[in-house]
Tab-separated table of C-alpha atoms in Angstrom:
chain	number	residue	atom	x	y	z
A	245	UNK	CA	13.789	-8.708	-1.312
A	246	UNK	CA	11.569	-10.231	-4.213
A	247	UNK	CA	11.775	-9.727	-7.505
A	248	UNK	CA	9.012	-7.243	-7.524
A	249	UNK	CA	9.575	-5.253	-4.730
A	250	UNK	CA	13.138	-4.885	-6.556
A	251	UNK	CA	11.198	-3.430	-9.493
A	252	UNK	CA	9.104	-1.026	-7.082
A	253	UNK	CA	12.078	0.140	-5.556
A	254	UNK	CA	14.209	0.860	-8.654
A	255	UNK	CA	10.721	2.880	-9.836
A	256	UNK	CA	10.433	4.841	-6.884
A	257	UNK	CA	14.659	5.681	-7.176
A	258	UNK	CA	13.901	6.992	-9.993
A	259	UNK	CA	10.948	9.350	-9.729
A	260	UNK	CA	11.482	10.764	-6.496
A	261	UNK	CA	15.430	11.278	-6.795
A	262	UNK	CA	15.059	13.933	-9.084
A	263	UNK	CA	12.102	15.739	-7.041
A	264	UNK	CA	14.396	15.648	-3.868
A	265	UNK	CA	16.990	17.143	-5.845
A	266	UNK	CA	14.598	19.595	-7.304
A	267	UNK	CA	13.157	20.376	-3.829
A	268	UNK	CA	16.642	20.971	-2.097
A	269	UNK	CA	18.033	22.824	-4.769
A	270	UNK	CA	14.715	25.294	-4.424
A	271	UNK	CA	15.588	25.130	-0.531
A	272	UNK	CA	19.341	26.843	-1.486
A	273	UNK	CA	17.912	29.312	-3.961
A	274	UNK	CA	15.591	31.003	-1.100
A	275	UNK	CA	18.624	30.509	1.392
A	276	UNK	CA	17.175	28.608	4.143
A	277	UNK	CA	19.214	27.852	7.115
A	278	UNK	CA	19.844	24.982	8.950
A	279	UNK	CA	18.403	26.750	12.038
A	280	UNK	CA	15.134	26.626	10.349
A	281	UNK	CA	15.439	23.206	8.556
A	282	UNK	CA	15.691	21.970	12.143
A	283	UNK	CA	12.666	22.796	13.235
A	284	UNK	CA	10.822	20.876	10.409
A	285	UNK	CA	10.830	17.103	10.782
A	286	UNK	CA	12.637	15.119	7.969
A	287	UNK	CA	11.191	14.541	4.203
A	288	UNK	CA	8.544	12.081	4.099
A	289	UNK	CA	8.277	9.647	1.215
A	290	UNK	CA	5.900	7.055	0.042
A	291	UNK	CA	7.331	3.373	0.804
A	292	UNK	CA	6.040	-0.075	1.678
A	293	UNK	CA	5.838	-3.485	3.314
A	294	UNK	CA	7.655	-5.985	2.397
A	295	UNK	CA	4.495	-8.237	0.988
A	296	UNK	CA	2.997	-5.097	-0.952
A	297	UNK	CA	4.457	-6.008	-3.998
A	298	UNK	CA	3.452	-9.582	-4.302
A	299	UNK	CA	-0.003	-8.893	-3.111
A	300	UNK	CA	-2.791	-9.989	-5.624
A	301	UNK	CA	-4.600	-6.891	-3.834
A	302	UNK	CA	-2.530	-3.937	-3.415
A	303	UNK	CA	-3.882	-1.682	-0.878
A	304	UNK	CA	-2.355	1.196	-0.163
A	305	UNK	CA	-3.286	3.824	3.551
A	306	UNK	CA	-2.815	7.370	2.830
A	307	UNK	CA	-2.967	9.940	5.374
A	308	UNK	CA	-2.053	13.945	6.160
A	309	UNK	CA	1.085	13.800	7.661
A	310	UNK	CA	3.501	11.911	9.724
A	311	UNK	CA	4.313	12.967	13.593
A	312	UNK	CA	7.839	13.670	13.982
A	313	UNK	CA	9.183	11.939	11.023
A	314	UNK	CA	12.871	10.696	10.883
A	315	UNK	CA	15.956	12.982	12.498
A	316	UNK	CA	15.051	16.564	10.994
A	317	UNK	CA	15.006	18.148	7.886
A	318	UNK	CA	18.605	19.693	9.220
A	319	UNK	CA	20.168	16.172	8.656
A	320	UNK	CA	18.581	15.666	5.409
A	321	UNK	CA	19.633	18.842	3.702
A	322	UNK	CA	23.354	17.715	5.011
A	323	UNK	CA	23.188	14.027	3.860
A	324	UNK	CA	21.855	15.670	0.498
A	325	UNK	CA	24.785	18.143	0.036
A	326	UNK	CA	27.072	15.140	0.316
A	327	UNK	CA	25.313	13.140	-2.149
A	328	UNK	CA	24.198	10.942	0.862
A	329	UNK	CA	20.372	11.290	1.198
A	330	UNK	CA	18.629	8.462	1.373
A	331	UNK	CA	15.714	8.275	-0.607
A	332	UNK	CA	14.353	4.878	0.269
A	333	UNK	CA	14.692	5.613	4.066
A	334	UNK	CA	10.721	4.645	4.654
A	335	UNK	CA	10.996	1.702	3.507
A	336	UNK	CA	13.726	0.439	5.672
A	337	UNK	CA	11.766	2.092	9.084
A	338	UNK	CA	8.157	0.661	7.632
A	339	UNK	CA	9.924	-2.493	7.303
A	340	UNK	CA	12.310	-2.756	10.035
A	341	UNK	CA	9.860	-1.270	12.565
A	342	UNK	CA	6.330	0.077	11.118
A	343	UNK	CA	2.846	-0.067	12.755
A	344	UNK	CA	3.490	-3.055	15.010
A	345	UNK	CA	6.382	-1.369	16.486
A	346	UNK	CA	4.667	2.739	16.707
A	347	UNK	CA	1.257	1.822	17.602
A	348	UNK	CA	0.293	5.354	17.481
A	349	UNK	CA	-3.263	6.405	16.945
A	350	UNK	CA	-3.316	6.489	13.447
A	351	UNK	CA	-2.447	3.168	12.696
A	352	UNK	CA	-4.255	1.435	15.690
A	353	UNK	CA	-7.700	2.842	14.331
A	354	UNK	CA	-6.575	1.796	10.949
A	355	UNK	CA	-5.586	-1.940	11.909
A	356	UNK	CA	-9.143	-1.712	14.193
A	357	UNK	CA	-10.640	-1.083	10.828
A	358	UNK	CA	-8.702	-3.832	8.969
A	359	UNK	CA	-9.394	-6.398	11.429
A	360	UNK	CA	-12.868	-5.995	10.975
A	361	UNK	CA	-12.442	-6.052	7.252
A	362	UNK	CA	-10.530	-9.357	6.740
A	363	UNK	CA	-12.452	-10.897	9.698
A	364	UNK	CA	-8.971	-11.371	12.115
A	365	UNK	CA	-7.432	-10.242	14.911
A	366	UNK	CA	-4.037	-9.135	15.927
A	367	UNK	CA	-3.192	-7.560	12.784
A	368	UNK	CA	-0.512	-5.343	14.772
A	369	UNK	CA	0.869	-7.622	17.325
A	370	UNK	CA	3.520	-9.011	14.768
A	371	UNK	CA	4.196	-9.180	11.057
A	372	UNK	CA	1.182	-10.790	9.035
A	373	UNK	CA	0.199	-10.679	5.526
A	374	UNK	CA	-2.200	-7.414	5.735
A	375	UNK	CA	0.270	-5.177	7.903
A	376	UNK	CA	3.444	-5.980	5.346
A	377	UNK	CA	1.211	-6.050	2.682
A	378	UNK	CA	0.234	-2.069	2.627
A	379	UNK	CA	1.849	0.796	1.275
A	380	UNK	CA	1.862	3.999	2.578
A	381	UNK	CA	2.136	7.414	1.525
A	382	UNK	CA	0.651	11.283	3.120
A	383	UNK	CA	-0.899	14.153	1.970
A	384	UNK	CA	2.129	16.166	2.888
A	385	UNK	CA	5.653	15.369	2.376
A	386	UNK	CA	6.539	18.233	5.147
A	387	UNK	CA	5.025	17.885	8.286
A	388	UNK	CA	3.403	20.803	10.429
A	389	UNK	CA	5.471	20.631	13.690
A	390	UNK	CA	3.224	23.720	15.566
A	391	UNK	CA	5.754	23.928	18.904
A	392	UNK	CA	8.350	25.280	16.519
A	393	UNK	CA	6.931	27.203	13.679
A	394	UNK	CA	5.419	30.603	14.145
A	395	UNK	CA	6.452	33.974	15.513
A	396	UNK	CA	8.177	34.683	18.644
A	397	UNK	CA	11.387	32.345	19.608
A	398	UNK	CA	10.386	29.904	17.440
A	399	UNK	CA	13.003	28.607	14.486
A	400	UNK	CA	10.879	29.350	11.242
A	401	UNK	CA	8.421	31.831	10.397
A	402	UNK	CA	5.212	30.518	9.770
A	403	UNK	CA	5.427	32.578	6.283
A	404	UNK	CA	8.576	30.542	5.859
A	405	UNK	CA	7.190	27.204	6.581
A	406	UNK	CA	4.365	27.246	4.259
A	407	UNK	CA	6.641	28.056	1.684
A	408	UNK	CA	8.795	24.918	2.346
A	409	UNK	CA	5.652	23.222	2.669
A	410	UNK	CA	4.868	24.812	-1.209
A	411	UNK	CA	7.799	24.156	-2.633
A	412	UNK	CA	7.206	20.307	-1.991
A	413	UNK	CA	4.600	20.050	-3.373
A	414	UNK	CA	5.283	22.499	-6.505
A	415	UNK	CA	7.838	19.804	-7.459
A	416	UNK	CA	5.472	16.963	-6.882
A	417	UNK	CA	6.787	14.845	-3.990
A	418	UNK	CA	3.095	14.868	-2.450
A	419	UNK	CA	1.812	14.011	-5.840
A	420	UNK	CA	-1.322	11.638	-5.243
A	421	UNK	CA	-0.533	10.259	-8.967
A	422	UNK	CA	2.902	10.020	-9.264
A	423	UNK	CA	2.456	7.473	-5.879
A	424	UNK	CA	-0.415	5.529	-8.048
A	425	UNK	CA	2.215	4.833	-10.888
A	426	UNK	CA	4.963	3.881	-8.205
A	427	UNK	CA	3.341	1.594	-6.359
A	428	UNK	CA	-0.271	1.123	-8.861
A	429	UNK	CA	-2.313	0.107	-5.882
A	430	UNK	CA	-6.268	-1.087	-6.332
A	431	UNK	CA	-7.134	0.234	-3.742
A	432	UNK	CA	-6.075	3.225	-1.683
A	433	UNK	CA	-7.651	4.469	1.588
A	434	UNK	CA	-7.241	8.172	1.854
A	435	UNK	CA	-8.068	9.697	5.300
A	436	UNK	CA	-7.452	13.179	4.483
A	437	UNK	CA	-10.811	15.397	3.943
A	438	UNK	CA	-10.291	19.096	5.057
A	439	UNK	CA	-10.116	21.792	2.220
A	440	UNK	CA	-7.847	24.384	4.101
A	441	UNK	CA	-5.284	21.587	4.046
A	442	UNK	CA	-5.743	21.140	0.196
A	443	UNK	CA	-7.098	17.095	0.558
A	444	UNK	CA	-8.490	17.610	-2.923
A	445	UNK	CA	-5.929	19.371	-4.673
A	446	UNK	CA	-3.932	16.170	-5.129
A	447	UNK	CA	-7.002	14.732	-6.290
A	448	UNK	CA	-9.030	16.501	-8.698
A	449	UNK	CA	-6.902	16.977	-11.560
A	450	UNK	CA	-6.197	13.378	-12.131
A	451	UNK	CA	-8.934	11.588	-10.498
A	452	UNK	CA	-12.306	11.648	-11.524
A	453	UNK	CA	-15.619	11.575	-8.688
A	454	UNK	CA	-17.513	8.406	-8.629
A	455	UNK	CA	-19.753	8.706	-6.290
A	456	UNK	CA	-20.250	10.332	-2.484
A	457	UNK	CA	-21.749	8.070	-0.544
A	458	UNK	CA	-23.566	8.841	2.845
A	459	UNK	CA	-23.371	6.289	5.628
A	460	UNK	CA	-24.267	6.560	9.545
A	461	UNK	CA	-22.554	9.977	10.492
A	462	UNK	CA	-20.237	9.877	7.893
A	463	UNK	CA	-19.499	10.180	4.222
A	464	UNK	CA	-17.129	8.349	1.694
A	465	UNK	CA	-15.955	10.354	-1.700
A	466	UNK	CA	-14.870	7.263	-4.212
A	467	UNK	CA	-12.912	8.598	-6.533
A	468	UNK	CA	-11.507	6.787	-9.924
A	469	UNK	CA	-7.705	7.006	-10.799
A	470	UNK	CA	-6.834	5.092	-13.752
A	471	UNK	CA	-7.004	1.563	-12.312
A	472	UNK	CA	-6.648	2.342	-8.875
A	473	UNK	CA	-9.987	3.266	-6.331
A	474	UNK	CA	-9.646	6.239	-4.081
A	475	UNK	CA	-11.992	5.959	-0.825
A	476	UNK	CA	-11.276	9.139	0.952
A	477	UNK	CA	-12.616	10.004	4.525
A	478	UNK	CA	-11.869	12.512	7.046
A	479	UNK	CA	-8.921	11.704	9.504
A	480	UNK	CA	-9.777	9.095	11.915
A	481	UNK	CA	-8.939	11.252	14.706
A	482	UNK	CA	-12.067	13.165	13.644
A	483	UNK	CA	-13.963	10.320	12.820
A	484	UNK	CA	-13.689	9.431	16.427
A	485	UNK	CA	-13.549	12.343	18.339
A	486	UNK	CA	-16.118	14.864	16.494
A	487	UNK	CA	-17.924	12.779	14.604
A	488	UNK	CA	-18.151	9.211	16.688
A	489	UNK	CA	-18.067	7.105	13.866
A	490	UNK	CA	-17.172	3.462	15.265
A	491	UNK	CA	-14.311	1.638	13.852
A	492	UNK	CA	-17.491	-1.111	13.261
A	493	UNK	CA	-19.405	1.282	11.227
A	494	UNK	CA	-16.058	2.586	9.028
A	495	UNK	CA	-15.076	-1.032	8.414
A	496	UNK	CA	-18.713	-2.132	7.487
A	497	UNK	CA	-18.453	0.777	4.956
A	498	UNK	CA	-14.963	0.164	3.764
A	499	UNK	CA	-15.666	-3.697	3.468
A	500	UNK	CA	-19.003	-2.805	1.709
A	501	UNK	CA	-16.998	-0.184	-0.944
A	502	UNK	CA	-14.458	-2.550	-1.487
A	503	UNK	CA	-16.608	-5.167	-2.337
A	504	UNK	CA	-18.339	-3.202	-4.681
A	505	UNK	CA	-15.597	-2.236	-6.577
A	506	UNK	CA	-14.243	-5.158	-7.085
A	507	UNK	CA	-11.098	-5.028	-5.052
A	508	UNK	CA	-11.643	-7.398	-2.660
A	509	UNK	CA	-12.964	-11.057	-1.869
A	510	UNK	CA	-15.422	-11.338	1.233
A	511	UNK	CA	-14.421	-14.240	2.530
A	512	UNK	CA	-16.178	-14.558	5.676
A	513	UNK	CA	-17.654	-17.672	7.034
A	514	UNK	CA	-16.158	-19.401	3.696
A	515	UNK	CA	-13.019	-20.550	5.046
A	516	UNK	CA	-12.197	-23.133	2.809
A	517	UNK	CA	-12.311	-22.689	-1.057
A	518	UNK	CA	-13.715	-26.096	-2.863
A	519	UNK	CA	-15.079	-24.952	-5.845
A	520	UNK	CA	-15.944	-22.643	-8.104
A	521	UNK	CA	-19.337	-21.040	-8.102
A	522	UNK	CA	-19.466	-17.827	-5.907
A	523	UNK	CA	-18.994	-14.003	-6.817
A	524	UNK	CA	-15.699	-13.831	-4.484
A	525	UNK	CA	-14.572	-16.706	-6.964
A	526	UNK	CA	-14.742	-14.772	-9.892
A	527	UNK	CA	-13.070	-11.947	-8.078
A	528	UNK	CA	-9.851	-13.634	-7.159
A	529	UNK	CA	-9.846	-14.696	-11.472
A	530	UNK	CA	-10.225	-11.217	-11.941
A	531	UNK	CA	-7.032	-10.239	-9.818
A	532	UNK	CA	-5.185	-13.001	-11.361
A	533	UNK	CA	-5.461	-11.777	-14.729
A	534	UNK	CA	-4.966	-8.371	-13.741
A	535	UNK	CA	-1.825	-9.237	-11.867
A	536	UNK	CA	-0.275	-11.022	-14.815
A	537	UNK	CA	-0.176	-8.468	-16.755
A	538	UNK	CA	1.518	-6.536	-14.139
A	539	UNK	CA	4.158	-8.933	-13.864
A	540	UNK	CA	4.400	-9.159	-17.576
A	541	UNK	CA	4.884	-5.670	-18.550
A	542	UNK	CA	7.666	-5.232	-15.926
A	543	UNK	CA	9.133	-8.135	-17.332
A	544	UNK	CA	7.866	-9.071	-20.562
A	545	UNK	CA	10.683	-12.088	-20.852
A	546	UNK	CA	9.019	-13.926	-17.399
A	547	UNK	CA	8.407	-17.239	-18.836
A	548	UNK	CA	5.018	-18.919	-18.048
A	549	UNK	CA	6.561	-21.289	-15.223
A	550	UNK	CA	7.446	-18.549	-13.187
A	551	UNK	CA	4.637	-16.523	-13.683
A	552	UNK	CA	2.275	-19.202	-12.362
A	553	UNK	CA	4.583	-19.570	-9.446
A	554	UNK	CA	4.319	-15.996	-8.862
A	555	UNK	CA	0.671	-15.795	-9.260
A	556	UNK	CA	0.110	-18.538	-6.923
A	557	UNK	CA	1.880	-16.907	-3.935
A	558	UNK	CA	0.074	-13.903	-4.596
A	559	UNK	CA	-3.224	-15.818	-4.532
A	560	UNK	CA	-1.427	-17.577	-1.053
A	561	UNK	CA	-1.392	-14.265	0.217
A	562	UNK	CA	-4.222	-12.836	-0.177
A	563	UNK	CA	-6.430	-16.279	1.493
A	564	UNK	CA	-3.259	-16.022	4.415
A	565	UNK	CA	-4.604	-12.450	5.258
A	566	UNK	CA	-8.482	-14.184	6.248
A	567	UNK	CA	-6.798	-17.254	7.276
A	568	UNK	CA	-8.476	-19.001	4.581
A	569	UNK	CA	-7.503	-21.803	2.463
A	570	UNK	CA	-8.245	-23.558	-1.019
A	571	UNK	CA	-8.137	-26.776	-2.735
A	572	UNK	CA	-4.973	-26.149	-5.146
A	573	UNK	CA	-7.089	-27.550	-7.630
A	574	UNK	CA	-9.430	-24.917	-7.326
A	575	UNK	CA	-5.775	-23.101	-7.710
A	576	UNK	CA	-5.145	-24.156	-10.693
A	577	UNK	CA	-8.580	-23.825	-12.177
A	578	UNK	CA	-8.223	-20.059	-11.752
A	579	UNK	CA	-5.084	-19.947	-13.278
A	580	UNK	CA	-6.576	-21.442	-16.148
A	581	UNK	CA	-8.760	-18.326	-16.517
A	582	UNK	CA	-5.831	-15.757	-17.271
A	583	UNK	CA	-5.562	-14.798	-20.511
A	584	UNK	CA	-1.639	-15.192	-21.259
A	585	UNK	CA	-1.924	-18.732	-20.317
A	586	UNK	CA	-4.658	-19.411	-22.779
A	587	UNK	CA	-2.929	-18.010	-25.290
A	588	UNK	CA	-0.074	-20.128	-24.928
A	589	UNK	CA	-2.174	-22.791	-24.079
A	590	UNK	CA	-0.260	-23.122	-20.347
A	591	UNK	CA	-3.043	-24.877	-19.052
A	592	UNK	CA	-3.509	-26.873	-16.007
A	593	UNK	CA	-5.383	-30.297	-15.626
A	594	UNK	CA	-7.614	-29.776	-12.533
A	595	UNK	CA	-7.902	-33.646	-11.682
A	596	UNK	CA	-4.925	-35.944	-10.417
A	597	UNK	CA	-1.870	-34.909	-8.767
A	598	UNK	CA	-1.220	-31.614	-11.245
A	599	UNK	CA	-2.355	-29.490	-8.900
A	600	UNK	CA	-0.932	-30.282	-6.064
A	601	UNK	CA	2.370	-30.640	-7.770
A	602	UNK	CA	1.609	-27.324	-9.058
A	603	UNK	CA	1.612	-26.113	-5.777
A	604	UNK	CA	4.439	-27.371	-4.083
A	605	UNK	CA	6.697	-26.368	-6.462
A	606	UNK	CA	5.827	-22.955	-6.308
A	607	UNK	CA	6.470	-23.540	-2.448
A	608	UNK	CA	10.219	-24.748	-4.031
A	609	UNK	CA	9.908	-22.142	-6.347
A	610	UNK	CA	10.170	-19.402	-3.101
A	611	UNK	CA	11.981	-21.828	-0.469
A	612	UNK	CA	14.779	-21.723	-2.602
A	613	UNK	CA	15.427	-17.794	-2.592
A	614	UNK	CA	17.088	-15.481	-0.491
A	615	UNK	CA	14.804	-12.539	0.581
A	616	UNK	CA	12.867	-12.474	3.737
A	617	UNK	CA	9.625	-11.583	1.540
A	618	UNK	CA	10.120	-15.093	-0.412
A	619	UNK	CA	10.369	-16.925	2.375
A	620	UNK	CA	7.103	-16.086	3.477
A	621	UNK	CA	5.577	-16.338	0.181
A	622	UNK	CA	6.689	-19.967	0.779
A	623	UNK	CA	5.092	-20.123	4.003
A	624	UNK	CA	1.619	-18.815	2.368
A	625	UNK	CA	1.970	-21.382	-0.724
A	626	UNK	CA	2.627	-23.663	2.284
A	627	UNK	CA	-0.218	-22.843	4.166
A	628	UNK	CA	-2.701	-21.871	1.735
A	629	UNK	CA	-3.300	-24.679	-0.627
A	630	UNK	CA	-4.777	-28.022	0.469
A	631	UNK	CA	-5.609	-31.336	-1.289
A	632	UNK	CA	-8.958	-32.437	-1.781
A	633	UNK	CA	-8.775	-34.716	1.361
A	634	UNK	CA	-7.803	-31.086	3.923
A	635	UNK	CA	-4.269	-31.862	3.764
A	636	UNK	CA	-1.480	-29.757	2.554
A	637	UNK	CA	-0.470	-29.298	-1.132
A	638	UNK	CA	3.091	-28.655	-0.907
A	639	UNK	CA	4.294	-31.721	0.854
C-alpha cells in the first residue's frame, strides 16, 4: 500500500481499537450471549479504497447501515476475546471485493450518480480511479437485521438490540467526527435524513448548518465540519421510490454543490488542460496547496522532491477519474502555486523539457514501488500528463 494509506491505516488502528475494546467490554458487563450476538450482523467500521488516500479530492459516501455485514457479531465477540479481532476488516472486503463486486442498490444508485458527476461511464464494471478512490463509513456501526430481532422466537429482544445499538454509539464508533479526522475527507456525501434514526445526532454537535437548499422534489442540508463539506440527503432508496428524484436530477445537484464549494473541478467538455485561465484551474491550485500540507504535517521530514512527486499523482488522479489530461507544463505551473515550494524557492521552469522530465520521473518515482496503489499512481502520471505536441510526458 502507499505511503499514505499506511498513515490512514495506522490512524484508524489507533482510534477505533480502543472503542472496540470499549464496546465489547460494555457487551460483557450487561452479559450478552452469543445466542443474541448472532443474530446481529458483524461490527461495521469506516475503511477505504485503495486510491482514497492519494486523491487530491477526498470524497467520502456515508450511509445508514450495511445489509448483512461480515460473519456475525457472534464471531467478532470470539475473535475479540482472543485478542484476534480484526479491526481493519473493511478495508480488506472494500478493497478485495467492494461495489464492483456487491452491486447492491445502494451503491448502483450511487455510481449512477457519480457517473453523471465526472461525466463517465462504467464506474462499477472494474476498478477505476473514482470507485477506489472513496471512503466509506454508516450512520450505524450495528445494523438492524428485522427477521431476527423482536419478540417471539426471535434471538434478541428488541429492548436488547437497541441497547447494543446504544452502546456503539455511546463509545463513539458511529462518530461522524472521529471518521472526518481519520480519513479528513472534502467532501462527504451523507444519505442518511430520518430523525427517528438519529441522522442528525452525529451531526449537530460538531458540524455547523450552511445552508438547506431546495431542488426539484428534493432538498440538500450542507453542513460545515472543520475542513470537510457535509451534503446530506435522504437514502436513495427513498429518493427513488417515494420521492422520484432521478439519479439526473441528484447528480445535477451534487455536481452543482460541489462546485460551489470548491471541492471539485467541472471538467466537462474541457478534456485537455493547456493553460491556465479558467475557474476549474484555480481549483485544482487550490487542492494542491491544500494537499501539501496534508502530506507535510503527517510527515513533516518529506523532502520537496517527493512531495512534488506525490502531488503530481494526486493531480494524475483526479484528471484519470474524467478521463482528462494536461500539458505537464501546465503541471508544473500549478505546482509552482503551493506555498511550501515558494518558500523554499522549489520552483519549476514551465518552458523546455523541465516539465516533462518532471513528470516522468514521478512516473519512476511510483513504477519503482511495491504496492498495488503505486502502481496505478504510475499508470495515472502515465496517462495524465502530455507534452505540448499531445504526446505523453513520461516517456
Amino acid at each position: 500500500m502507499t505511503n499514505e494509506e499506511s498513515l490512514i491505516r495506522k490512524n484508524h488502528e489507533t482510534t477505533y481499537r480502543p472503542l472496540v475494546d470499549a464496546f465489547f467490554n460494555e457487551c460483557e458487563k450487561r452479559s450478552y450471549t452469543d445466542e443474541e450476538f448472532s443474530a446481529v450482523p458483524s461490527l461495521f467500521l469506516p475503511a477505504c479504497g485503495s486510491l482514497y488516500s492519494t486523491s487530491l479530492v477526498k470524497l467520502a459516501v456515508i450511509g445508514q447501515e450495511t445489509l448483512r455485514w461480515g460473519d456475525g457479531l457472534d464471531d467478532d465477540i470470539t475473535a475479540w476475546r482472543k485478542g484476534k479481532f480484526n479491526v481493519q476488516y473493511s478495508f480488506d472486503i472494500f478493497q478485495n471485493e467492494g461495489p464492483s463486486e456487491w452491486q447492491n442498490r445502494f451503491w448502483a444508485y450511487h455510481f449512477s450518480v457519480l457517473e453523471k458527476v465526472y461525466e463517465r461511464k462504467g464506474l462499477l464494471d472494474d476498478h477505476n480511479a473514482v470507485l477506489d478512490g472513496i471512503a466509506w463509513s454508516n450512520r450505524f456501526a450495528i445494523e438492524y437485521n428485522g427477521t431476527k430481532i423482536g419478540d417471539g422466537e426471535c434471538r434478541i429482544k428488541e429492548e436488547r438490540f437497541w441497547l447494543l445499538r446504544g452502546i456503539a454509539d455511546e463509545v463513539g464508533l458511529s462518530s461522524l467526527d472521529l471518521f472526518a479526522r481519520v480519513f479528513r475527507p472534502d467532501v462527504i456525501l451523507y444519505s442518511c435524513r430520518n430523525d427517528a434514526m438519529g441522522s442528525d445526532a452525529v451531526l449537530k454537535p460538531f458540524a455547523q448548518l450552511v445552508e438547506k437548499i431546495e431542488h426539484d422534489g428534493f432538498k440538500i442540508w450542507t453542513w460545515k465540519l472543520g475542513r470537510t463539506w457535509i451534503l446530506q440527503t435522504w437514502h436513495p432508496s427513498y429518493l427513488a421510490q417515494y420521492k422520484g428524484v432521478s439519479t439526473d436530477s441528484f447528480a445535477d445537484a451534487i455536481r452543482e454543490e460541489m462546485i460551489k464549494r470548491k471541492v471539485f473541478a467541472p471538467i466537462g467538455t474541457a478534456l485537455h488542460y493547456d493553460s491556465n485561465p479558467n475557474a476549474q484551474i484555480s481549483i485544482f491550485a487550490r487542492q494542491l496547496d491544500e494537499e501539501s500540507s496534508r502530506i507535510v504535517a503527517s510527515e513533516p521530514e518529506i523532502g520537496d522532491k517527493e512531495l512534488s512527486y506525490r502531488l503530481l499523482g494526486a493531480l494524475a488522479l483526479e484528471l484519470r477519474k474524467q478521463r482528462a489530461t494536461m500539458t505537464a507544463r501546465l503541471g508544473v505551473q500549478l505546482l509552482n502555486e503551493v506555498r511550501r515550494f515558494q518558500e523554499h524557492n522549489y520552483l519549476f521552469a514551465p518552458g523546455g523539457h523541465g516539465p516533462c522530465a518532471a513528470a516522468a520521473a514521478a512516473y519512476r518515482y511510483f513504477d519503482a514501488r511495491d504496492s498495488e496503489g503505486d502502481r496505478l499512481l504510475a499508470d495515472a502520471v502515465a496517462g495524465a500528463f502530455t507534452t505540448v505536441h499531445g504526446t505523453y510526458a513520461y516517456e
